PDB file of C-alpha atoms in Angstrom:
ATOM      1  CA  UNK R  24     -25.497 -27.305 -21.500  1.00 48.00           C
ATOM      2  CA  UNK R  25     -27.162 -25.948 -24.270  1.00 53.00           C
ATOM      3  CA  UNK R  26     -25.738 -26.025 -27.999  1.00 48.00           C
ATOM      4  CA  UNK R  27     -27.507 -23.492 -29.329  1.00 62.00           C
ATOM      5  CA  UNK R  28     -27.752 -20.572 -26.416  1.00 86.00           C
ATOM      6  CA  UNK R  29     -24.880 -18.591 -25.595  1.00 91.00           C
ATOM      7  CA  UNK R  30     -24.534 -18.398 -21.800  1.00 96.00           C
ATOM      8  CA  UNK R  31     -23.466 -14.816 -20.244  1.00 97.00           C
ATOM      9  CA  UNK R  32     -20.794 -14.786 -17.617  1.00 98.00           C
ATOM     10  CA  UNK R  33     -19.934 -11.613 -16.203  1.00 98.00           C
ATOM     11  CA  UNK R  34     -15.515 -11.248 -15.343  1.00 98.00           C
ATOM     12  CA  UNK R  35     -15.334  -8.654 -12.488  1.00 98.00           C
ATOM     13  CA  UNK R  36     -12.054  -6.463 -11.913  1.00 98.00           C
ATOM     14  CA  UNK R  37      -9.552  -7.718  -9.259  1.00 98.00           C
ATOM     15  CA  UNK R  38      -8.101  -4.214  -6.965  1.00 98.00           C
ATOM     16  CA  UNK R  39      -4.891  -4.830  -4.742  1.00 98.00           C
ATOM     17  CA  UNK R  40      -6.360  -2.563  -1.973  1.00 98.00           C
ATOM     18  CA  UNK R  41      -3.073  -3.131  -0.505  1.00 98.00           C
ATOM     19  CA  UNK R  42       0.071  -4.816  -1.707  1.00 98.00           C
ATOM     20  CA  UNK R  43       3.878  -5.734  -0.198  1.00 98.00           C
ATOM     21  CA  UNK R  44       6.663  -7.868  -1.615  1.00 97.00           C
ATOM     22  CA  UNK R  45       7.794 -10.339   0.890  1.00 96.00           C
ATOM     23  CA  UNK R  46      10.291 -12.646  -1.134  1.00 94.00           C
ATOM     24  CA  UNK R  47      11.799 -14.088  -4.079  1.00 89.00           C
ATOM     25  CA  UNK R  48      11.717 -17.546  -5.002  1.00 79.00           C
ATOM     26  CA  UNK R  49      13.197 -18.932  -8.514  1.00 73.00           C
ATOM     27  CA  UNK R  50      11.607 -16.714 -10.595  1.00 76.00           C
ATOM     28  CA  UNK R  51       8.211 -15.287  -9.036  1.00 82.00           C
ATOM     29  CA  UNK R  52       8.014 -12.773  -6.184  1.00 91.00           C
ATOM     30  CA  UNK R  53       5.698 -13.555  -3.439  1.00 93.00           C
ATOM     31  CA  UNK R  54       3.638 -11.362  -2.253  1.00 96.00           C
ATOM     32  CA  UNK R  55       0.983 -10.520   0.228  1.00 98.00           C
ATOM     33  CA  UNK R  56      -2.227  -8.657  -0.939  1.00 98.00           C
ATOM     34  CA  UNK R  57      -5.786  -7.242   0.384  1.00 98.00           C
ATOM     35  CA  UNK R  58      -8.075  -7.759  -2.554  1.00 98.00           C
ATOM     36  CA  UNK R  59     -11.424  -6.893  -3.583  1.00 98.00           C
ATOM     37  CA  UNK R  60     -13.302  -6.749  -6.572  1.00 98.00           C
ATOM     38  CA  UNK R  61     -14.924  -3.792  -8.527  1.00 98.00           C
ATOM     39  CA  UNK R  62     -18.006  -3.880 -10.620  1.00 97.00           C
ATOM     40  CA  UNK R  63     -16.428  -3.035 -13.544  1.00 98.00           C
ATOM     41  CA  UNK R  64     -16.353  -6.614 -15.818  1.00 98.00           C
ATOM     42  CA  UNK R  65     -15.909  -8.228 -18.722  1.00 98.00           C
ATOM     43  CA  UNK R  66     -18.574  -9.460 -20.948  1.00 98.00           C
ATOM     44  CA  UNK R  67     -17.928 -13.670 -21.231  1.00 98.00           C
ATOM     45  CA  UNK R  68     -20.287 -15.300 -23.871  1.00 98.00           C
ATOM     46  CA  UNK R  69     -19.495 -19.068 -23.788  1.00 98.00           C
ATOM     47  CA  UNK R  70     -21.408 -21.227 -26.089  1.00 96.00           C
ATOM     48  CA  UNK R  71     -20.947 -25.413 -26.999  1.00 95.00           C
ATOM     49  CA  UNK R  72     -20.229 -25.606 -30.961  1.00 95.00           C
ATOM     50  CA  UNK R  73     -20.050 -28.461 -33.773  1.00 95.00           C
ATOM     51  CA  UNK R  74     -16.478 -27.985 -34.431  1.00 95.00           C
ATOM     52  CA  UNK R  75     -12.834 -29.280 -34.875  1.00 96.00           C
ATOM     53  CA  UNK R  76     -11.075 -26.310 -32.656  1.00 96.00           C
ATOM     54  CA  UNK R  77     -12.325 -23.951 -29.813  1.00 97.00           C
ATOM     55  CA  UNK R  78     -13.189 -20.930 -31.225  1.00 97.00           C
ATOM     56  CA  UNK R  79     -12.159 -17.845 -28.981  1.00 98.00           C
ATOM     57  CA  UNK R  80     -12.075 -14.053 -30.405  1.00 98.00           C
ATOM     58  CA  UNK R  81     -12.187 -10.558 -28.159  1.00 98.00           C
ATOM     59  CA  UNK R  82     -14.233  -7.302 -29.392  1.00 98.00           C
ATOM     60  CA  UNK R  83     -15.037  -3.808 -27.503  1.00 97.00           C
ATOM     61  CA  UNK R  84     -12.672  -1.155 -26.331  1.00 95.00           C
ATOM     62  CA  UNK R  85     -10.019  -2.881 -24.746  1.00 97.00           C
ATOM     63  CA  UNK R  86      -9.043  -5.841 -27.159  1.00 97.00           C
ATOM     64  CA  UNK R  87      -6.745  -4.864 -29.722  1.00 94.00           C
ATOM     65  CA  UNK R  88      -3.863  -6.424 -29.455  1.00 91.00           C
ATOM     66  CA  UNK R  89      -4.371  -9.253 -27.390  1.00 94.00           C
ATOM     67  CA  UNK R  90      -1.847 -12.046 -27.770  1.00 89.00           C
ATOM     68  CA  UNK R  91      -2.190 -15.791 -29.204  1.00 91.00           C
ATOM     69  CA  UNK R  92      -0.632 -16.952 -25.969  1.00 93.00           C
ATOM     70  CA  UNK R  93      -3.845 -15.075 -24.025  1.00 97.00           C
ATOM     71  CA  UNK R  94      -4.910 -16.602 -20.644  1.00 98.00           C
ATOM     72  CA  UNK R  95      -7.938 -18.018 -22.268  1.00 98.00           C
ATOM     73  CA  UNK R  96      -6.240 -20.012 -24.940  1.00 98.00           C
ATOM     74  CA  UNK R  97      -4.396 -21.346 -22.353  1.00 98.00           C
ATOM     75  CA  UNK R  98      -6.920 -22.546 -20.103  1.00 98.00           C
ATOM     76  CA  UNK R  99      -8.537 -24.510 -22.744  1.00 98.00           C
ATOM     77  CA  UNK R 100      -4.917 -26.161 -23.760  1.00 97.00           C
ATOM     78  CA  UNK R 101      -4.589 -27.276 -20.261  1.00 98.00           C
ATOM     79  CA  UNK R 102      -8.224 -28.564 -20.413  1.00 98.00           C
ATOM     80  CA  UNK R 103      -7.550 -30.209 -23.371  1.00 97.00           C
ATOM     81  CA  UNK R 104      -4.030 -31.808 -22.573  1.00 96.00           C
ATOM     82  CA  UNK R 105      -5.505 -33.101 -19.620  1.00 96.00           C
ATOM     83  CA  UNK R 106      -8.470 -34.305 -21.021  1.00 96.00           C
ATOM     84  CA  UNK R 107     -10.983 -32.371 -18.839  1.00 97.00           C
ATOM     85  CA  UNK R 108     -13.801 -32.128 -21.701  1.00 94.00           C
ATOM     86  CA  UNK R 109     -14.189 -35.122 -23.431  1.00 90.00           C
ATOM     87  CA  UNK R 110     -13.170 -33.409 -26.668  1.00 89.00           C
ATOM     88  CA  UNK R 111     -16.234 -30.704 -26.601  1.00 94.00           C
ATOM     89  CA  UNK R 112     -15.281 -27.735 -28.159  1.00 96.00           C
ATOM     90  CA  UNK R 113     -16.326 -24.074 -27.467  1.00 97.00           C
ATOM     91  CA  UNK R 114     -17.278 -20.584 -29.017  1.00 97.00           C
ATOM     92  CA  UNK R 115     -15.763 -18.047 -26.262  1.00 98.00           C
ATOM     93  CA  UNK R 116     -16.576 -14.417 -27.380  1.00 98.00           C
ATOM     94  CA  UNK R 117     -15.227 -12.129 -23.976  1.00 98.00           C
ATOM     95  CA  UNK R 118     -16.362  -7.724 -24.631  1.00 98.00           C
ATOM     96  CA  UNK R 119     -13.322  -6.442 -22.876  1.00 98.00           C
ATOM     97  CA  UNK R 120     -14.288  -3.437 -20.717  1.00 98.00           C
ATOM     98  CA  UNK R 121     -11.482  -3.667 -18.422  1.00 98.00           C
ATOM     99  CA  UNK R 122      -7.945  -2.281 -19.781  1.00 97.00           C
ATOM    100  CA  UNK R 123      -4.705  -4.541 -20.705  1.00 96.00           C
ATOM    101  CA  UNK R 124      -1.863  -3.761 -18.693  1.00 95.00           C
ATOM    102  CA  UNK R 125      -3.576  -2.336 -15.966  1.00 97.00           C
ATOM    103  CA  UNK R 126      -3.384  -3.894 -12.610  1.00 97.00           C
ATOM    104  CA  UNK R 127      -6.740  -5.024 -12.422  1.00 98.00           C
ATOM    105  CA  UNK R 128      -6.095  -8.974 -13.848  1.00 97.00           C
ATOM    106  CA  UNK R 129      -8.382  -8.251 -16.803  1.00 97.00           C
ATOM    107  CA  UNK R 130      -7.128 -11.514 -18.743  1.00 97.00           C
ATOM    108  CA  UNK R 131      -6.658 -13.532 -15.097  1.00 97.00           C
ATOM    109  CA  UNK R 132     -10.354 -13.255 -14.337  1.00 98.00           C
ATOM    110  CA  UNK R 133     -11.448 -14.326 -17.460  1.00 98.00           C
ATOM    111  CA  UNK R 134      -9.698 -17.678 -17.275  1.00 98.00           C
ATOM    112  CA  UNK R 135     -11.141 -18.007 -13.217  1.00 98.00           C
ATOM    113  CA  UNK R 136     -14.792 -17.056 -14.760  1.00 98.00           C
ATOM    114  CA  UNK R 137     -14.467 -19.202 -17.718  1.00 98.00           C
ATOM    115  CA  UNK R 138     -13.398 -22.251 -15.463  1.00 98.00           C
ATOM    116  CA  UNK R 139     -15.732 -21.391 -12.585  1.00 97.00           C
ATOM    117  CA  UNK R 140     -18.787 -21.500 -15.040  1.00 97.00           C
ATOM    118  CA  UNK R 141     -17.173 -24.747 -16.315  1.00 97.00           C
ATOM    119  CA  UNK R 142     -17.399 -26.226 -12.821  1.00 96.00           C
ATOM    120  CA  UNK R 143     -20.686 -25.190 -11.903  1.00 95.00           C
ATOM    121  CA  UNK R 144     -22.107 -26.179 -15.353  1.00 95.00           C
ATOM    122  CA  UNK R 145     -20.518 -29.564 -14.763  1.00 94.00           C
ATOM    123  CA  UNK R 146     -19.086 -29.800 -17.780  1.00 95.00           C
ATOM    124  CA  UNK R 147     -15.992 -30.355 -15.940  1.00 95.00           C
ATOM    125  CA  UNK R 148     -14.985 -32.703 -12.504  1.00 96.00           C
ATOM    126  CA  UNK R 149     -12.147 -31.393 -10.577  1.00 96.00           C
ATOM    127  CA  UNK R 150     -10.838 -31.075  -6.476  1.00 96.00           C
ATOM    128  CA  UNK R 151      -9.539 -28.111  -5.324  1.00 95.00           C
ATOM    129  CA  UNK R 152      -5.975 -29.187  -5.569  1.00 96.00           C
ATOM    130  CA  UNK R 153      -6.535 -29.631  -9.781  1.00 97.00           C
ATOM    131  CA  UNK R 154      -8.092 -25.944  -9.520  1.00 97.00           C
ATOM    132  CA  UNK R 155      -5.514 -24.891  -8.289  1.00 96.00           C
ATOM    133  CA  UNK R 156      -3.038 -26.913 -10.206  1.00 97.00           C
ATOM    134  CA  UNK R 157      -4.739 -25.667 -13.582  1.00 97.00           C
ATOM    135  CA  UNK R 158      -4.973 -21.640 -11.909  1.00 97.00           C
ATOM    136  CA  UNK R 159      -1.100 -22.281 -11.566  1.00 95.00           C
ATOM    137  CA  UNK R 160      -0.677 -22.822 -14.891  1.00 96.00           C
ATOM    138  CA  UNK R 161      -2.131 -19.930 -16.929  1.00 96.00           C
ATOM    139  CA  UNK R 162      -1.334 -17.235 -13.609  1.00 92.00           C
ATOM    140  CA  UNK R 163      -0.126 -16.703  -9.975  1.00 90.00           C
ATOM    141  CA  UNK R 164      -3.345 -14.571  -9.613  1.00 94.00           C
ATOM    142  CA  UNK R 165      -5.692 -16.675 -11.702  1.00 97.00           C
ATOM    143  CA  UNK R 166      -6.732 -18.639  -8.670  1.00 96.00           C
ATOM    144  CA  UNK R 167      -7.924 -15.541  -6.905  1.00 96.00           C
ATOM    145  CA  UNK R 168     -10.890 -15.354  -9.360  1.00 96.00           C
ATOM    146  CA  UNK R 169     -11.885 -18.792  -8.604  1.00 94.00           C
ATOM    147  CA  UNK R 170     -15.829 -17.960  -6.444  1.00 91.00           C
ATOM    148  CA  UNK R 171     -14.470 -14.619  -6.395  1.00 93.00           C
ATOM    149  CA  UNK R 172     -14.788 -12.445  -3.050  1.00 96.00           C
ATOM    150  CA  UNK R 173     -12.932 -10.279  -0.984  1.00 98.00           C
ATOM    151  CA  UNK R 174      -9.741 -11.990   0.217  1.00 98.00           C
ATOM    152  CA  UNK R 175      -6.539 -12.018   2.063  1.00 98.00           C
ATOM    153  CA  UNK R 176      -3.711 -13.147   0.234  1.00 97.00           C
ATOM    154  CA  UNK R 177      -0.900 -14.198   2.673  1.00 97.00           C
ATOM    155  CA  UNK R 178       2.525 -14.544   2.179  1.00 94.00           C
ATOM    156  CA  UNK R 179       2.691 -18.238   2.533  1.00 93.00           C
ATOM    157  CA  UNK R 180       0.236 -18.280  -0.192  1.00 92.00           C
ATOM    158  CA  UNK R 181      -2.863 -19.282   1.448  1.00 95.00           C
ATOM    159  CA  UNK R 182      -5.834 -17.038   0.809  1.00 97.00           C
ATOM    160  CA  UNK R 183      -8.653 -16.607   3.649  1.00 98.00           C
ATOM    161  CA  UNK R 184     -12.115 -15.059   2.169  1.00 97.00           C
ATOM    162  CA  UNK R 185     -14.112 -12.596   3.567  1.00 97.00           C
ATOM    163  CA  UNK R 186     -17.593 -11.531   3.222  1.00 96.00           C
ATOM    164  CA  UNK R 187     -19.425  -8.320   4.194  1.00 96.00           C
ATOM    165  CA  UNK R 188     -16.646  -6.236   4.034  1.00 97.00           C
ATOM    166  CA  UNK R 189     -16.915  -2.299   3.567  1.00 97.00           C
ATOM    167  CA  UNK R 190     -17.537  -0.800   0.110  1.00 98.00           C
ATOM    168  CA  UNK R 191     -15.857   2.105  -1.208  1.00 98.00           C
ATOM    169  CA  UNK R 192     -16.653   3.818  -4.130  1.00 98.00           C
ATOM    170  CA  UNK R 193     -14.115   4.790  -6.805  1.00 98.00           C
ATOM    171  CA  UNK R 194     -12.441   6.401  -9.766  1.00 98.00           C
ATOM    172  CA  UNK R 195     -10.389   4.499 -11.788  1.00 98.00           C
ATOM    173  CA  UNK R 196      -7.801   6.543 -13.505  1.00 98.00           C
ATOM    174  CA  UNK R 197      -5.842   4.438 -16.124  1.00 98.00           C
ATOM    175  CA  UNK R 198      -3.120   6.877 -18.603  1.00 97.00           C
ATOM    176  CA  UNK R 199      -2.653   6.555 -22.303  1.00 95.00           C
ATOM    177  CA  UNK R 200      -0.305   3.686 -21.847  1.00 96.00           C
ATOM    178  CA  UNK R 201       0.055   0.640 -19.647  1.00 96.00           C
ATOM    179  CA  UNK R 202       2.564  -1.201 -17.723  1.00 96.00           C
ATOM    180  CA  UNK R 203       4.194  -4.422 -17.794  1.00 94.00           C
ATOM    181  CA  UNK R 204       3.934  -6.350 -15.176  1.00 93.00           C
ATOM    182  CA  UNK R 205       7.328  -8.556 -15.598  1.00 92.00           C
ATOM    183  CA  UNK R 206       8.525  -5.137 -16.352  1.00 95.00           C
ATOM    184  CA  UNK R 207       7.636  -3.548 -13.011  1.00 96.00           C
ATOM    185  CA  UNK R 208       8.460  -6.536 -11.291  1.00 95.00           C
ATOM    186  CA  UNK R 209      11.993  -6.199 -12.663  1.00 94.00           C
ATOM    187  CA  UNK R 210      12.651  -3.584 -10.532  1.00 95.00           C
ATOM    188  CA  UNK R 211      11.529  -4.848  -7.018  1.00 95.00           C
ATOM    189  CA  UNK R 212      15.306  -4.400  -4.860  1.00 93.00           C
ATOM    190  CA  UNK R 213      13.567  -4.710  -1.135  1.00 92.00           C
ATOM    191  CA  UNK R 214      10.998  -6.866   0.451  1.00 96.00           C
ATOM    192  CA  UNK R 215       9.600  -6.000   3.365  1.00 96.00           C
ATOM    193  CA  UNK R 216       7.901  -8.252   6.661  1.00 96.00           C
ATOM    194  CA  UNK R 217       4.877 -10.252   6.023  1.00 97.00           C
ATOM    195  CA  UNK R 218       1.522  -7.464   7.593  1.00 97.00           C
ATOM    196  CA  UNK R 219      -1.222 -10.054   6.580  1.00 98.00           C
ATOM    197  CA  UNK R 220      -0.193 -13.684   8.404  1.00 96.00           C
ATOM    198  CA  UNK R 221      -2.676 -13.211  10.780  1.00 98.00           C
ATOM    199  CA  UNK R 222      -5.743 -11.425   8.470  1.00 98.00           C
ATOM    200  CA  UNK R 223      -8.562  -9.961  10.434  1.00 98.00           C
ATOM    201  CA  UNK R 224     -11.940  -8.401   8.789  1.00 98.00           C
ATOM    202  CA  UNK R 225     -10.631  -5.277  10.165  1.00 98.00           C
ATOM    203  CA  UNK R 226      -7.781  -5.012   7.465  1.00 98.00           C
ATOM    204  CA  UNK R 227     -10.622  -3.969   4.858  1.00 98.00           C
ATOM    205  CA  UNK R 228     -11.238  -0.685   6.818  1.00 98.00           C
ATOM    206  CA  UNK R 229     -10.490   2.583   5.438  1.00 98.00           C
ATOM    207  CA  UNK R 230      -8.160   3.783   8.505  1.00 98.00           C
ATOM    208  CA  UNK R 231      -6.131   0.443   8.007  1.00 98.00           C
ATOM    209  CA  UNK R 232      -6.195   0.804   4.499  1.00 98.00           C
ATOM    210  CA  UNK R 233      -5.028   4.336   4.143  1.00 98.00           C
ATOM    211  CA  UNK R 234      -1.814   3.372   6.418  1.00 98.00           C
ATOM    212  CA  UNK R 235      -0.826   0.609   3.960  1.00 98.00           C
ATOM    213  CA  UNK R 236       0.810   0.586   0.363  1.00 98.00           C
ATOM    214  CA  UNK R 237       1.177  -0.829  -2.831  1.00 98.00           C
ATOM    215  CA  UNK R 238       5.121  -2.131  -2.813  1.00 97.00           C
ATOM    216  CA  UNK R 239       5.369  -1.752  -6.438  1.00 98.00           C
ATOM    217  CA  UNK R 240       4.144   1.862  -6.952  1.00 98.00           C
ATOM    218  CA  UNK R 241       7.741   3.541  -5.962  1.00 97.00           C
ATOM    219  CA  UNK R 242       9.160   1.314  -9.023  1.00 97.00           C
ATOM    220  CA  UNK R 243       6.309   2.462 -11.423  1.00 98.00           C
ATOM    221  CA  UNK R 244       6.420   6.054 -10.728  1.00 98.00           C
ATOM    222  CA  UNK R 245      10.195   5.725 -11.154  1.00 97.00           C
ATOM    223  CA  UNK R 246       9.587   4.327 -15.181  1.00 97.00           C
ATOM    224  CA  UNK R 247       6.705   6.305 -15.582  1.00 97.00           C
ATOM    225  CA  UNK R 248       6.643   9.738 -13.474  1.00 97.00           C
ATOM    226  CA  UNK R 249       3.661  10.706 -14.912  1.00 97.00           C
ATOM    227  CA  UNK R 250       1.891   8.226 -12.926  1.00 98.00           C
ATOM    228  CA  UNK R 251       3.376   9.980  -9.735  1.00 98.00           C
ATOM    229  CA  UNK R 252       1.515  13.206 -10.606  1.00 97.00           C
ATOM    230  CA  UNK R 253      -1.338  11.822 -11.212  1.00 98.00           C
ATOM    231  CA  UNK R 254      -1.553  10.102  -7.923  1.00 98.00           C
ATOM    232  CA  UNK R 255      -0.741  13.899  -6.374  1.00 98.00           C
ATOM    233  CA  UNK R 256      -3.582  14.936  -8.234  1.00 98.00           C
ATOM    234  CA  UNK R 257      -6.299  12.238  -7.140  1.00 98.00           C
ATOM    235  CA  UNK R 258      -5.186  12.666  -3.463  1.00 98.00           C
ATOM    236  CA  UNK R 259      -5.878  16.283  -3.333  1.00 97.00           C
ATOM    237  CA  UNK R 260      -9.501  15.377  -5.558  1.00 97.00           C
ATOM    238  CA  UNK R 261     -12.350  15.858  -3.033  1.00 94.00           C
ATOM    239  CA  UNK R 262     -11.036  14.361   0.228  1.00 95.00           C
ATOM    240  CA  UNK R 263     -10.837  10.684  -1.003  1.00 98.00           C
ATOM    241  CA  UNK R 264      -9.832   8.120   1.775  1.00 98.00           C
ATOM    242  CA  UNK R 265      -6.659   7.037   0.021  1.00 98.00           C
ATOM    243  CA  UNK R 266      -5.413   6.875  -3.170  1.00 98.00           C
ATOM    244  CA  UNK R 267      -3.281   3.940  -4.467  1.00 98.00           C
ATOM    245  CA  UNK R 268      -1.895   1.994  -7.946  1.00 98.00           C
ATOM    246  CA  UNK R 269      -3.584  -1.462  -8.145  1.00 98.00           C
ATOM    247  CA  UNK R 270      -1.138  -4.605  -9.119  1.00 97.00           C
ATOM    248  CA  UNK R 271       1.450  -3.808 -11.109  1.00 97.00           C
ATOM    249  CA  UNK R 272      -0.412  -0.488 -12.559  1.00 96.00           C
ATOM    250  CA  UNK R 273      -0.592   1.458 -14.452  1.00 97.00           C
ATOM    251  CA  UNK R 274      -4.186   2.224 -13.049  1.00 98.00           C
ATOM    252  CA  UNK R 275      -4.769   4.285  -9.958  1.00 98.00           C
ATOM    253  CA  UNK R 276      -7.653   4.304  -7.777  1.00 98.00           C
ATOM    254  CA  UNK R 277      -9.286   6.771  -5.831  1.00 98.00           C
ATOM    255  CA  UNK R 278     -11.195   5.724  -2.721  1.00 98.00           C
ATOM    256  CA  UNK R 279     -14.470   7.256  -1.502  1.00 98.00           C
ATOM    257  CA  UNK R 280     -16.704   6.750   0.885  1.00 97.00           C
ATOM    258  CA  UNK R 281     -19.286   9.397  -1.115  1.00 97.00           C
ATOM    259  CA  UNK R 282     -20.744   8.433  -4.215  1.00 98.00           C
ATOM    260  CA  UNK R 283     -21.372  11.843  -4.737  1.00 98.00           C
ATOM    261  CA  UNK R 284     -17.849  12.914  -3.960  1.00 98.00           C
ATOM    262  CA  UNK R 285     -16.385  10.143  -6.209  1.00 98.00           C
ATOM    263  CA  UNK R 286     -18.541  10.989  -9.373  1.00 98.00           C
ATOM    264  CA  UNK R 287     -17.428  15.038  -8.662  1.00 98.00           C
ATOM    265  CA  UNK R 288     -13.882  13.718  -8.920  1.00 98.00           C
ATOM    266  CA  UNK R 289     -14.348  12.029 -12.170  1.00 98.00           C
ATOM    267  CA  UNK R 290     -15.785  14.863 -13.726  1.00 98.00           C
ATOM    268  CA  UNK R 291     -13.006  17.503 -12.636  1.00 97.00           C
ATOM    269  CA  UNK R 292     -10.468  14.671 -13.667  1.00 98.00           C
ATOM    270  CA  UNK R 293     -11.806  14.347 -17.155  1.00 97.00           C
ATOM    271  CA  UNK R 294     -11.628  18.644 -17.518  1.00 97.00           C
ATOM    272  CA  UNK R 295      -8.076  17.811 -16.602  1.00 96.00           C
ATOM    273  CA  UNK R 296      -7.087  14.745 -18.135  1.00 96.00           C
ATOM    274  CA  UNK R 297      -9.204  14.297 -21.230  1.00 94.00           C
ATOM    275  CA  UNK R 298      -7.515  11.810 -23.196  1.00 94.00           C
ATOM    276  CA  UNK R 299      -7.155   9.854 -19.914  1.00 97.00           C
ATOM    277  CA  UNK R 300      -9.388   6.554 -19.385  1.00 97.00           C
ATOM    278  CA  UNK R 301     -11.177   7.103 -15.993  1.00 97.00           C
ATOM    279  CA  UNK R 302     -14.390   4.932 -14.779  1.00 97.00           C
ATOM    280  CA  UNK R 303     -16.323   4.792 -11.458  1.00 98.00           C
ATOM    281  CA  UNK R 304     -17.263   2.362 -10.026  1.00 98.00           C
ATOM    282  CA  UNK R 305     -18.157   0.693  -6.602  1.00 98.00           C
ATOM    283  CA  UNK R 306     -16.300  -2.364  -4.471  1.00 98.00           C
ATOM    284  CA  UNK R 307     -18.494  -6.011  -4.611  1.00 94.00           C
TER     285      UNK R 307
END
């Protein structure tokens, strides 16, 4: 790897297309998910340097405030504690595009992409089970950015990729405040049945997609109503397929199979919403 060049790594959005809460154990739910990607992404510049400490800073519209304790930092504790890169240090500059507290595992995929590159690069020798073992570590979702694609995640926690799946494109819709996940997580009272144990290619469809849900919206729109509206708004938005919250939220998503339907929407939702973050964008 070259000292000198920074290398570009591009951290793609993670969308729960669907999302149900099956259990508790100690003290994380599990859950079962339909996830895809969106080509909306974070900007990863990772570059070797001469120095004592990593050096890791965050510019663009979406990084004030991010904490010390950030998923990135973390990833290169563990990598140090377990002696993973023979003391080489790194420069890690990340443009953050995709909003904090928004569902879409901003901060998650950046640790996957940032390990990921470290594993192809070979700057780094690990098995699957240490992947995993590190993901564990910095997030229950990190792991899902790890050769990102469309995936099943089942309730006994194995995930089962899929390629070729259908695109949709879509408006993302985030409000002038976000939502925490251990916060909306707080408020889960009911699980329901494991849907995805036996996950089938067919699952990405729009007519199975439209009939499922996102288990933690009901809690959101119960702290923050205003999300509920909006949702009422998007559905009624130029016949999109389905509308739902991603992760924990606070963005919702508007699915389309028209490009030229989905950028209409986005214009008559800015005339509505102006102070409102909203982006298209299309599924990967």
């Amino acid at each position: 790897m070259s000292l000198s060049k920074a290398n570009r790594v591009k951290s793609f959005a993670k969308i729960n297309l669907a999302l149900n809460i099956t259990s508790k154990l100690s003290k994380l739910h599990k859950i079962e998910s339909i996830i895809t990607f969106a080509n909306l992404h974070d900007l990863i510049f990772i570059k070797a340097i001469k120095a004592s400490n990593h050096k890791i800073s965050f510019y663009g519209k979406f990084s004030n405030n991010i904490n010390k304790n950030n998923t990135v930092n973390k990833l290169f504790k563990i990598l140090d504690d377990f002696k993973l890169i023979d003391n080489k240090k790194f420069q890690i500059k990340i443009k953050k595009n995709i909003p904090q507290e928004s569902g879409l595992g901003g901060g998650s995929m950046n640790a996957s992409n940032i390990l990921n590159f470290l594993i192809k690069k070979k700057i780094i020798k690990v098995n699957k089970k240490k992947i995993l073992t590190i993901s564990n570590l910095i997030g229950s979702d990190v792991i899902l950015g790890i050769k990102p694609s469309s995936c099943i995640l089942m309730s006994n926690n194995k995930i089962k990729k899929f390629t070729k799946c259908p695109k949709f494109h879509i408006l993302l819709v985030k409000p002038n405040f976000g939502c925490s996940t251990k916060k909306i997580y707080s408020g889960v009272r009911k699980f329901t049945k494991p849907l995805f144990n036996n996950p089938k290619k067919i699952m990405f469809e729009p007519d199975f997609l439209s009939k499922q849900e996102n288990g933690l919206e009901n809690i959101a729109f119960l702290k923050y109503p205003r999300l509920k509206k909006i949702k009422i708004y998007l559905e009624n938005l130029n016949n999109p397929s389905f509308v739902r919250m991603t992760g924990s939220g606070s963005v919702l998503i508007a699915y389309y199979q028209s490009k030229r339907h989905c950028e209409l929407a986005k214009v008559q939702f800015k005339t509505k919403f102006k102070n409102y973050w909203c982006n298209t964008s299309k599924t990967i």
